[in-house]
């Protein structure tokens, strides 16, 4: 009997030598009465050690273990078992069978009747162990919960890195588009400036050449007249009228043409503002931006967060509190607490959809999202998901008047109202989108 310890032939529940041991399918053994009592308190037929569910209500007797325990007891196992320092009272050398609730320690039968434990309350050790088993199970459940949360934290940490890298790439890409737009505008402005410069240079060059011709003609005429006047006055007088007639067209007052300089104001005046105004024609503004941290794993959002599609395979995303886990929904990134707001949604490519608003506190986990705090319309979804829209539409317009407490849905193509909710908003509301096929915010 020295080849095994008493612990190996002791019930994990009562910590006593097995009495009528039974064997579960998971290979763990227990006293029959201990197991039945455990099952009565749990209401489920599971193993107290590994929590595996038992396939039988009446497990078979473990004959080998039963015979081993009986043989051990017949050969003085009781004395051997009670000789251990944790099993025998240090004062009376009696077996510890009771537990003092006041002193929180195991005691023997003699201790119970002693002055030291007068008026104390006692319970059988097996009963106290059973109650502590429940506490232990609670701790085990807490441990499992925290391990699960730890795994989620690891997933979230990894996702944060992916989000940051992807977002940085998109930021650089979007700003590169803006940089390219500004570079193009810069080239256009500089090209126009250089073209005007060439025109003004050409104009001044022509004026310069014209003045040179005039100066040359006048200089030549003046030299001839001066030479004749100094040489022969009669000849000078005879030729003077002809000379003056030749230069008659050059005698008018010559002025520099206006507008000869570069029109600097045309290029520099309000230059950033004009570039910004022009940028508005190529940069789109979406009234509602989708929040990827709330999107169901089946939904794929566009890089600009204005449209969604449904993936055939769920993405490996962290199950953060903000995310939908049952309904294929996603919220807008901005909540509303006042004022009027309006957005159009392209639904022509979607076979089934739901649109509306929901409260910030509405439950996003499980199937209870549509139970309260939702104002929506839906096309070919389940009845509880909103007011049914039967006709096939291209667009749906959502108009929220928070202060008046109205949410209106209309068809902007035919300018017809679909449905209007009237309520009183008491907290922040968010746009939400529900679809199994493409949707786009316009």
Short mmCIF file of C-alpha atoms in Angstrom, two decimals:
data_model
loop_
_atom_site.label_atom_id
_atom_site.label_comp_id
_atom_site.label_asym_id
_atom_site.label_seq_id
_atom_site.Cartn_x
_atom_site.Cartn_y
_atom_site.Cartn_z
CA UNK A 1 0.00 0.00 0.00
CA UNK A 2 3.01 2.27 0.08
CA UNK A 3 2.92 2.68 -3.72
CA UNK A 4 0.09 5.25 -3.52
CA UNK A 5 -0.93 8.04 -1.16
CA UNK A 6 -4.18 8.37 0.78
CA UNK A 7 -5.01 11.35 -1.42
CA UNK A 8 -5.13 9.11 -4.47
CA UNK A 9 -7.95 7.03 -2.94
CA UNK A 10 -9.81 10.03 -1.48
CA UNK A 11 -12.92 11.62 -2.96
CA UNK A 12 -12.18 15.10 -4.44
CA UNK A 13 -15.44 16.39 -2.92
CA UNK A 14 -15.43 15.15 0.70
CA UNK A 15 -11.68 14.46 0.86
CA UNK A 16 -12.46 11.12 2.62
CA UNK A 17 -11.60 7.58 1.54
CA UNK A 18 -13.97 6.69 -1.29
CA UNK A 19 -17.33 5.27 -0.22
CA UNK A 20 -19.13 3.42 -3.03
CA UNK A 21 -17.02 5.14 -5.73
CA UNK A 22 -18.59 5.73 -9.16
CA UNK A 23 -16.75 6.41 -12.42
CA UNK A 24 -17.70 9.21 -14.88
CA UNK A 25 -17.02 9.07 -18.62
CA UNK A 26 -14.24 11.64 -18.12
CA UNK A 27 -12.40 9.07 -15.92
CA UNK A 28 -12.86 11.03 -12.67
CA UNK A 29 -14.24 9.13 -9.65
CA UNK A 30 -16.32 10.34 -6.68
CA UNK A 31 -18.30 8.93 -3.78
CA UNK A 32 -21.73 8.15 -5.12
CA UNK A 33 -23.50 10.20 -2.44
CA UNK A 34 -21.07 13.13 -2.80
CA UNK A 35 -21.65 13.23 -6.57
CA UNK A 36 -25.44 13.05 -6.26
CA UNK A 37 -25.43 15.81 -3.66
CA UNK A 38 -23.23 17.95 -5.92
CA UNK A 39 -25.57 17.41 -8.86
CA UNK A 40 -28.59 18.31 -6.74
CA UNK A 41 -27.04 21.69 -5.88
CA UNK A 42 -25.86 22.34 -9.45
CA UNK A 43 -28.96 21.19 -11.35
CA UNK A 44 -26.61 19.97 -14.09
CA UNK A 45 -24.93 16.59 -14.52
CA UNK A 46 -21.33 17.75 -14.88
CA UNK A 47 -18.03 16.55 -13.47
CA UNK A 48 -17.04 18.58 -10.35
CA UNK A 49 -13.41 18.53 -11.49
CA UNK A 50 -13.33 19.09 -15.27
CA UNK A 51 -16.93 20.34 -15.78
CA UNK A 52 -17.52 17.87 -18.60
CA UNK A 53 -21.19 16.94 -18.84
CA UNK A 54 -21.99 13.35 -17.82
CA UNK A 55 -23.78 11.19 -20.37
CA UNK A 56 -25.39 9.09 -17.63
CA UNK A 57 -27.58 10.00 -14.67
CA UNK A 58 -26.46 6.89 -12.75
CA UNK A 59 -22.71 6.38 -13.31
CA UNK A 60 -21.36 2.84 -12.88
CA UNK A 61 -19.50 1.71 -9.79
CA UNK A 62 -15.71 1.83 -9.98
CA UNK A 63 -15.15 -1.75 -8.74
CA UNK A 64 -11.37 -1.61 -8.90
CA UNK A 65 -11.24 1.56 -6.81
CA UNK A 66 -13.93 0.22 -4.44
CA UNK A 67 -11.97 -2.99 -3.80
CA UNK A 68 -8.76 -1.00 -3.35
CA UNK A 69 -10.35 1.28 -0.75
CA UNK A 70 -11.93 -1.64 1.16
CA UNK A 71 -8.62 -3.49 1.19
CA UNK A 72 -6.87 -0.39 2.44
CA UNK A 73 -9.38 0.13 5.26
CA UNK A 74 -9.25 -3.54 6.34
CA UNK A 75 -5.46 -3.27 6.71
CA UNK A 76 -5.64 -0.35 9.08
CA UNK A 77 -6.20 2.38 6.57
CA UNK A 78 -8.29 4.34 9.09
CA UNK A 79 -5.36 4.63 11.46
CA UNK A 80 -2.95 5.28 8.66
CA UNK A 81 -5.27 7.84 7.18
CA UNK A 82 -5.77 9.61 10.48
CA UNK A 83 -2.09 9.74 11.30
CA UNK A 84 -1.35 12.56 8.87
CA UNK A 85 -0.78 16.00 10.44
CA UNK A 86 -3.70 17.56 8.49
CA UNK A 87 -6.23 14.83 9.33
CA UNK A 88 -5.81 14.50 13.16
CA UNK A 89 -6.55 16.98 15.94
CA UNK A 90 -3.24 18.10 17.46
CA UNK A 91 -4.85 18.33 20.93
CA UNK A 92 -6.92 15.17 21.17
CA UNK A 93 -5.45 13.01 18.38
CA UNK A 94 -8.95 12.38 17.08
CA UNK A 95 -9.99 12.51 13.45
CA UNK A 96 -11.06 15.97 12.25
CA UNK A 97 -14.70 15.52 11.21
CA UNK A 98 -16.27 18.91 12.01
CA UNK A 99 -15.68 22.53 11.03
CA UNK A 100 -16.13 25.39 13.50
CA UNK A 101 -17.83 28.30 11.74
CA UNK A 102 -16.71 30.81 14.38
CA UNK A 103 -13.02 29.83 14.45
CA UNK A 104 -12.93 28.86 10.77
CA UNK A 105 -10.97 25.67 11.43
CA UNK A 106 -11.47 21.87 11.41
CA UNK A 107 -12.09 20.26 14.84
CA UNK A 108 -12.66 16.82 16.28
CA UNK A 109 -15.64 15.59 18.30
CA UNK A 110 -13.82 16.25 21.58
CA UNK A 111 -13.10 19.84 20.52
CA UNK A 112 -16.80 20.36 19.86
CA UNK A 113 -17.64 19.62 23.51
CA UNK A 114 -14.73 21.59 24.96
CA UNK A 115 -14.94 24.94 26.72
CA UNK A 116 -12.98 26.57 23.94
CA UNK A 117 -15.81 25.98 21.44
CA UNK A 118 -18.72 26.64 23.79
CA UNK A 119 -21.80 27.91 21.91
CA UNK A 120 -19.99 27.60 18.58
CA UNK A 121 -21.68 26.34 15.44
CA UNK A 122 -20.32 23.26 13.67
CA UNK A 123 -20.83 21.67 10.30
CA UNK A 124 -19.57 18.38 8.86
CA UNK A 125 -16.34 18.90 6.98
CA UNK A 126 -17.81 17.36 3.82
CA UNK A 127 -20.66 19.89 3.90
CA UNK A 128 -18.28 22.83 4.32
CA UNK A 129 -16.05 21.48 1.55
CA UNK A 130 -19.11 21.24 -0.70
CA UNK A 131 -19.98 24.89 -0.02
CA UNK A 132 -16.38 25.92 -0.63
CA UNK A 133 -16.47 23.98 -3.88
CA UNK A 134 -19.10 26.45 -5.07
CA UNK A 135 -16.88 29.35 -4.08
CA UNK A 136 -13.97 27.68 -5.83
CA UNK A 137 -16.10 27.28 -8.92
CA UNK A 138 -16.93 30.99 -8.76
CA UNK A 139 -13.23 31.80 -8.59
CA UNK A 140 -12.58 29.46 -11.51
CA UNK A 141 -15.29 31.21 -13.51
CA UNK A 142 -13.75 34.57 -12.66
CA UNK A 143 -10.38 33.23 -13.76
CA UNK A 144 -11.82 32.02 -17.06
CA UNK A 145 -13.54 35.37 -17.56
CA UNK A 146 -10.35 37.29 -16.94
CA UNK A 147 -8.38 34.99 -19.21
CA UNK A 148 -10.98 35.59 -21.90
CA UNK A 149 -10.75 39.35 -21.35
CA UNK A 150 -6.95 39.05 -21.54
CA UNK A 151 -7.27 37.28 -24.90
CA UNK A 152 -9.58 40.07 -26.07
CA UNK A 153 -7.01 42.63 -24.89
CA UNK A 154 -4.33 40.90 -26.97
CA UNK A 155 -6.68 40.92 -29.98
CA UNK A 156 -7.48 44.60 -29.40
CA UNK A 157 -3.77 45.43 -29.04
CA UNK A 158 -3.01 43.73 -32.36
CA UNK A 159 -6.00 45.40 -34.00
CA UNK A 160 -4.85 48.80 -32.75
CA UNK A 161 -1.54 48.29 -34.56
CA UNK A 162 -3.34 47.30 -37.77
CA UNK A 163 -5.77 50.22 -37.43
CA UNK A 164 -2.96 52.71 -36.88
CA UNK A 165 -0.91 51.44 -39.84
CA UNK A 166 -3.92 51.34 -42.18
CA UNK A 167 -5.14 54.77 -41.05
CA UNK A 168 -1.68 56.28 -41.49
CA UNK A 169 -1.52 54.90 -45.03
CA UNK A 170 -4.95 56.35 -45.81
CA UNK A 171 -4.01 59.73 -44.31
CA UNK A 172 -0.90 59.86 -46.48
CA UNK A 173 -2.89 58.78 -49.52
CA UNK A 174 -5.60 61.39 -48.99
CA UNK A 175 -3.10 64.16 -48.33
CA UNK A 176 -1.09 63.07 -51.35
CA UNK A 177 -4.25 63.62 -53.41
CA UNK A 178 -4.55 67.11 -51.90
CA UNK A 179 -0.84 67.75 -52.42
CA UNK A 180 -1.16 66.66 -56.05
CA UNK A 181 -4.18 68.91 -56.50
CA UNK A 182 -2.22 71.85 -55.08
CA UNK A 183 0.82 71.00 -57.20
CA UNK A 184 -1.42 70.92 -60.27
CA UNK A 185 -2.95 74.26 -59.31
CA UNK A 186 0.52 75.65 -58.73
CA UNK A 187 1.62 74.52 -62.19
CA UNK A 188 -1.51 76.05 -63.76
CA UNK A 189 -0.95 79.37 -61.99
CA UNK A 190 2.76 79.46 -62.86
CA UNK A 191 2.02 78.49 -66.49
CA UNK A 192 -0.50 81.36 -66.77
CA UNK A 193 2.03 83.75 -65.20
CA UNK A 194 4.74 82.66 -67.62
CA UNK A 195 2.38 82.99 -70.58
CA UNK A 196 1.53 86.56 -69.56
CA UNK A 197 5.21 87.24 -69.03
CA UNK A 198 5.95 86.10 -72.62
CA UNK A 199 3.10 88.22 -73.97
CA UNK A 200 4.25 91.31 -72.07
CA UNK A 201 7.87 90.70 -73.11
CA UNK A 202 6.79 90.36 -76.74
CA UNK A 203 4.76 93.56 -76.51
CA UNK A 204 7.67 95.46 -74.99
CA UNK A 205 10.07 94.03 -77.55
CA UNK A 206 7.84 95.26 -80.38
CA UNK A 207 7.55 98.67 -78.73
CA UNK A 208 11.35 98.75 -78.28
CA UNK A 209 11.94 97.94 -81.96
CA UNK A 210 9.39 100.55 -83.04
CA UNK A 211 11.08 103.21 -80.92
CA UNK A 212 14.47 102.25 -82.37
CA UNK A 213 13.09 102.75 -85.91
CA UNK A 214 11.64 106.13 -84.93
CA UNK A 215 14.83 107.23 -83.24
CA UNK A 216 16.92 106.15 -86.23
CA UNK A 217 14.63 107.97 -88.71
CA UNK A 218 14.50 111.15 -86.63
CA UNK A 219 18.25 111.11 -86.03
CA UNK A 220 18.98 110.72 -89.74
CA UNK A 221 16.57 113.53 -90.73
CA UNK A 222 17.96 115.88 -88.08
CA UNK A 223 21.55 115.30 -89.22
CA UNK A 224 20.63 115.97 -92.86
CA UNK A 225 18.78 119.18 -92.02
CA UNK A 226 21.58 120.41 -89.75
CA UNK A 227 24.13 119.71 -92.51
CA UNK A 228 22.08 121.59 -95.13
CA UNK A 229 21.41 124.47 -92.78
CA UNK A 230 25.11 124.89 -92.08
CA UNK A 231 26.13 124.52 -95.71
CA UNK A 232 23.53 126.25 -97.86
CA UNK A 233 20.60 128.04 -96.37
CA UNK A 234 18.72 128.27 -99.69
CA UNK A 235 19.06 124.55 -100.24
CA UNK A 236 17.97 124.00 -96.59
CA UNK A 237 14.80 126.02 -97.13
CA UNK A 238 13.98 124.19 -100.35
CA UNK A 239 14.36 120.67 -98.78
CA UNK A 240 12.96 121.44 -95.32
CA UNK A 241 9.25 120.93 -96.24
CA UNK A 242 9.97 117.53 -97.81
CA UNK A 243 12.04 116.43 -94.81
CA UNK A 244 9.32 117.48 -92.37
CA UNK A 245 6.71 115.64 -94.43
CA UNK A 246 8.78 112.42 -94.26
CA UNK A 247 8.91 112.54 -90.46
CA UNK A 248 5.41 113.93 -89.98
CA UNK A 249 4.15 110.53 -88.66
CA UNK A 250 6.94 110.48 -86.08
CA UNK A 251 6.16 113.89 -84.57
CA UNK A 252 3.21 112.71 -82.48
CA UNK A 253 3.76 112.27 -78.74
CA UNK A 254 4.85 108.71 -77.95
CA UNK A 255 3.53 107.11 -74.67
CA UNK A 256 4.05 103.76 -73.00
CA UNK A 257 1.02 101.51 -73.36
CA UNK A 258 -1.02 100.87 -70.19
CA UNK A 259 -1.17 97.32 -68.87
CA UNK A 260 2.41 96.67 -69.75
CA UNK A 261 3.23 95.20 -66.33
CA UNK A 262 2.36 91.73 -64.99
CA UNK A 263 -1.08 91.60 -63.39
CA UNK A 264 0.31 90.45 -60.03
CA UNK A 265 -3.02 90.78 -58.24
CA UNK A 266 -4.53 88.26 -60.62
CA UNK A 267 -2.15 85.60 -59.37
CA UNK A 268 -1.57 86.45 -55.74
CA UNK A 269 -4.89 87.95 -54.74
CA UNK A 270 -6.76 85.51 -52.43
CA UNK A 271 -4.63 82.71 -53.86
CA UNK A 272 -5.22 80.21 -50.97
CA UNK A 273 -8.94 81.03 -50.91
CA UNK A 274 -9.33 80.54 -54.65
CA UNK A 275 -7.48 77.22 -54.43
CA UNK A 276 -9.74 76.18 -51.53
CA UNK A 277 -12.88 77.15 -53.46
CA UNK A 278 -11.70 75.17 -56.45
CA UNK A 279 -10.83 72.24 -54.17
CA UNK A 280 -14.46 72.11 -53.03
CA UNK A 281 -15.43 71.04 -56.56
CA UNK A 282 -13.25 67.93 -56.36
CA UNK A 283 -13.45 67.07 -52.62
CA UNK A 284 -16.64 65.39 -51.43
CA UNK A 285 -18.26 65.91 -48.05
CA UNK A 286 -20.36 63.08 -46.58
CA UNK A 287 -22.90 64.18 -43.93
CA UNK A 288 -22.57 60.89 -42.03
CA UNK A 289 -19.33 58.93 -41.53
CA UNK A 290 -19.47 55.24 -40.59
CA UNK A 291 -17.74 54.14 -37.38
CA UNK A 292 -15.67 50.99 -38.08
CA UNK A 293 -15.39 50.22 -34.36
CA UNK A 294 -19.14 49.48 -34.27
CA UNK A 295 -19.35 47.46 -37.52
CA UNK A 296 -20.39 43.81 -37.39
CA UNK A 297 -17.51 41.54 -38.51
CA UNK A 298 -19.45 40.60 -41.66
CA UNK A 299 -19.45 44.21 -42.90
CA UNK A 300 -16.66 45.67 -45.04
CA UNK A 301 -16.41 49.49 -44.96
CA UNK A 302 -14.87 51.59 -47.71
CA UNK A 303 -11.63 53.46 -46.99
CA UNK A 304 -13.50 56.78 -46.88
CA UNK A 305 -16.06 55.24 -44.46
CA UNK A 306 -19.03 56.25 -46.61
CA UNK A 307 -20.19 52.85 -47.92
CA UNK A 308 -20.43 49.22 -46.87
CA UNK A 309 -20.66 45.76 -48.37
CA UNK A 310 -21.20 42.36 -46.79
CA UNK A 311 -18.34 39.85 -46.68
CA UNK A 312 -18.80 36.13 -47.27
CA UNK A 313 -16.48 35.44 -44.32
CA UNK A 314 -16.46 37.22 -40.99
CA UNK A 315 -13.38 39.34 -40.28
CA UNK A 316 -11.21 38.65 -37.26
CA UNK A 317 -12.13 41.76 -35.28
CA UNK A 318 -11.99 42.35 -31.51
CA UNK A 319 -15.30 41.94 -29.71
CA UNK A 320 -15.13 45.42 -28.16
CA UNK A 321 -18.22 46.74 -26.32
CA UNK A 322 -19.15 49.14 -29.13
CA UNK A 323 -19.33 46.45 -31.84
CA UNK A 324 -22.48 44.66 -33.04
CA UNK A 325 -22.09 40.89 -32.74
CA UNK A 326 -25.42 39.53 -34.03
CA UNK A 327 -27.07 42.08 -36.34
CA UNK A 328 -25.18 43.22 -39.48
CA UNK A 329 -25.28 46.83 -38.35
CA UNK A 330 -22.92 49.79 -38.14
CA UNK A 331 -23.39 53.21 -36.53
CA UNK A 332 -22.47 56.67 -37.70
CA UNK A 333 -19.38 58.11 -36.04
CA UNK A 334 -21.10 61.26 -34.78
CA UNK A 335 -24.00 61.38 -32.36
CA UNK A 336 -26.64 64.12 -32.33
CA UNK A 337 -27.97 65.94 -29.26
CA UNK A 338 -29.76 68.86 -30.94
CA UNK A 339 -30.60 70.50 -34.25
CA UNK A 340 -31.69 69.16 -37.63
CA UNK A 341 -29.72 66.67 -39.70
CA UNK A 342 -30.26 65.04 -43.08
CA UNK A 343 -28.52 62.35 -45.11
CA UNK A 344 -29.30 60.37 -48.28
CA UNK A 345 -28.46 56.70 -48.70
CA UNK A 346 -28.07 54.89 -52.03
CA UNK A 347 -29.94 51.58 -51.68
CA UNK A 348 -30.44 50.60 -55.32
CA UNK A 349 -27.78 47.85 -55.13
CA UNK A 350 -29.14 46.44 -51.87
CA UNK A 351 -31.71 43.65 -51.83
CA UNK A 352 -32.54 44.18 -48.13
CA UNK A 353 -31.72 47.05 -45.83
CA UNK A 354 -32.64 48.95 -42.68
CA UNK A 355 -31.98 52.64 -41.93
CA UNK A 356 -32.67 54.91 -39.00
CA UNK A 357 -31.37 56.22 -35.71
CA UNK A 358 -30.80 54.63 -32.31
CA UNK A 359 -29.94 55.78 -28.82
CA UNK A 360 -26.35 55.74 -27.60
CA UNK A 361 -27.24 53.41 -24.73
CA UNK A 362 -29.01 50.82 -26.87
CA UNK A 363 -27.68 47.27 -26.49
CA UNK A 364 -25.47 46.24 -29.43
CA UNK A 365 -24.71 42.74 -28.21
CA UNK A 366 -27.18 39.92 -28.81
CA UNK A 367 -30.52 40.12 -30.59
CA UNK A 368 -32.23 42.78 -28.43
CA UNK A 369 -31.10 45.82 -30.45
CA UNK A 370 -34.53 46.48 -31.99
CA UNK A 371 -36.49 46.03 -28.75
CA UNK A 372 -36.34 49.74 -27.87
CA UNK A 373 -34.53 52.97 -28.70
CA UNK A 374 -34.74 52.49 -32.49
CA UNK A 375 -36.62 54.52 -35.12
CA UNK A 376 -36.17 52.96 -38.56
CA UNK A 377 -37.59 51.75 -41.86
CA UNK A 378 -36.64 48.50 -43.54
CA UNK A 379 -36.94 46.70 -46.85
CA UNK A 380 -37.25 42.90 -46.82
CA UNK A 381 -35.91 42.44 -43.29
CA UNK A 382 -37.68 40.93 -40.30
CA UNK A 383 -40.77 42.76 -39.04
CA UNK A 384 -39.27 44.07 -35.77
CA UNK A 385 -36.46 45.90 -37.57
CA UNK A 386 -38.57 48.90 -38.62
CA UNK A 387 -41.48 50.22 -40.63
CA UNK A 388 -41.72 48.09 -43.82
CA UNK A 389 -41.01 49.70 -47.19
CA UNK A 390 -42.41 47.43 -49.88
CA UNK A 391 -41.34 49.24 -53.05
CA UNK A 392 -37.85 48.99 -54.53
CA UNK A 393 -36.08 52.35 -54.11
CA UNK A 394 -32.93 53.98 -55.42
CA UNK A 395 -32.41 56.37 -52.53
CA UNK A 396 -33.75 56.98 -49.05
CA UNK A 397 -33.53 60.32 -47.26
CA UNK A 398 -33.37 60.40 -43.47
CA UNK A 399 -34.31 63.69 -41.79
CA UNK A 400 -33.84 64.11 -38.04
CA UNK A 401 -35.23 67.05 -36.07
CA UNK A 402 -33.90 66.35 -32.60
CA UNK A 403 -35.55 69.31 -30.88
CA UNK A 404 -39.01 68.61 -32.33
CA UNK A 405 -38.61 64.88 -31.85
CA UNK A 406 -39.27 63.73 -35.43
CA UNK A 407 -37.53 61.27 -37.72
CA UNK A 408 -38.77 61.30 -41.32
CA UNK A 409 -37.96 58.90 -44.14
CA UNK A 410 -38.67 59.83 -47.76
CA UNK A 411 -37.90 58.94 -51.36
CA UNK A 412 -35.99 61.96 -52.75
CA UNK A 413 -36.34 60.70 -56.32
CA UNK A 414 -40.17 60.84 -56.30
CA UNK A 415 -40.30 63.33 -53.40
CA UNK A 416 -42.72 61.13 -51.44
CA UNK A 417 -42.79 60.52 -47.68
CA UNK A 418 -42.28 56.93 -46.54
CA UNK A 419 -42.89 57.26 -42.79
CA UNK A 420 -42.46 59.75 -39.92
CA UNK A 421 -41.82 58.91 -36.26
CA UNK A 422 -42.73 61.38 -33.51
CA UNK A 423 -41.10 60.97 -30.10
CA UNK A 424 -39.12 62.79 -27.42
CA UNK A 425 -35.36 62.30 -27.44
CA UNK A 426 -33.73 62.18 -24.01
CA UNK A 427 -30.17 61.16 -24.97
CA UNK A 428 -27.67 61.17 -27.81
CA UNK A 429 -28.80 59.38 -30.96
CA UNK A 430 -26.68 57.88 -33.74
CA UNK A 431 -27.48 57.02 -37.37
CA UNK A 432 -27.45 53.27 -37.98
CA UNK A 433 -27.34 51.13 -41.11
CA UNK A 434 -28.37 47.47 -41.45
CA UNK A 435 -27.70 45.55 -44.64
CA UNK A 436 -26.53 42.30 -46.20
CA UNK A 437 -25.64 44.04 -49.49
CA UNK A 438 -24.05 47.35 -50.63
CA UNK A 439 -25.16 50.69 -49.16
CA UNK A 440 -23.62 54.12 -49.79
CA UNK A 441 -24.09 57.44 -48.04
CA UNK A 442 -24.34 60.19 -50.63
#
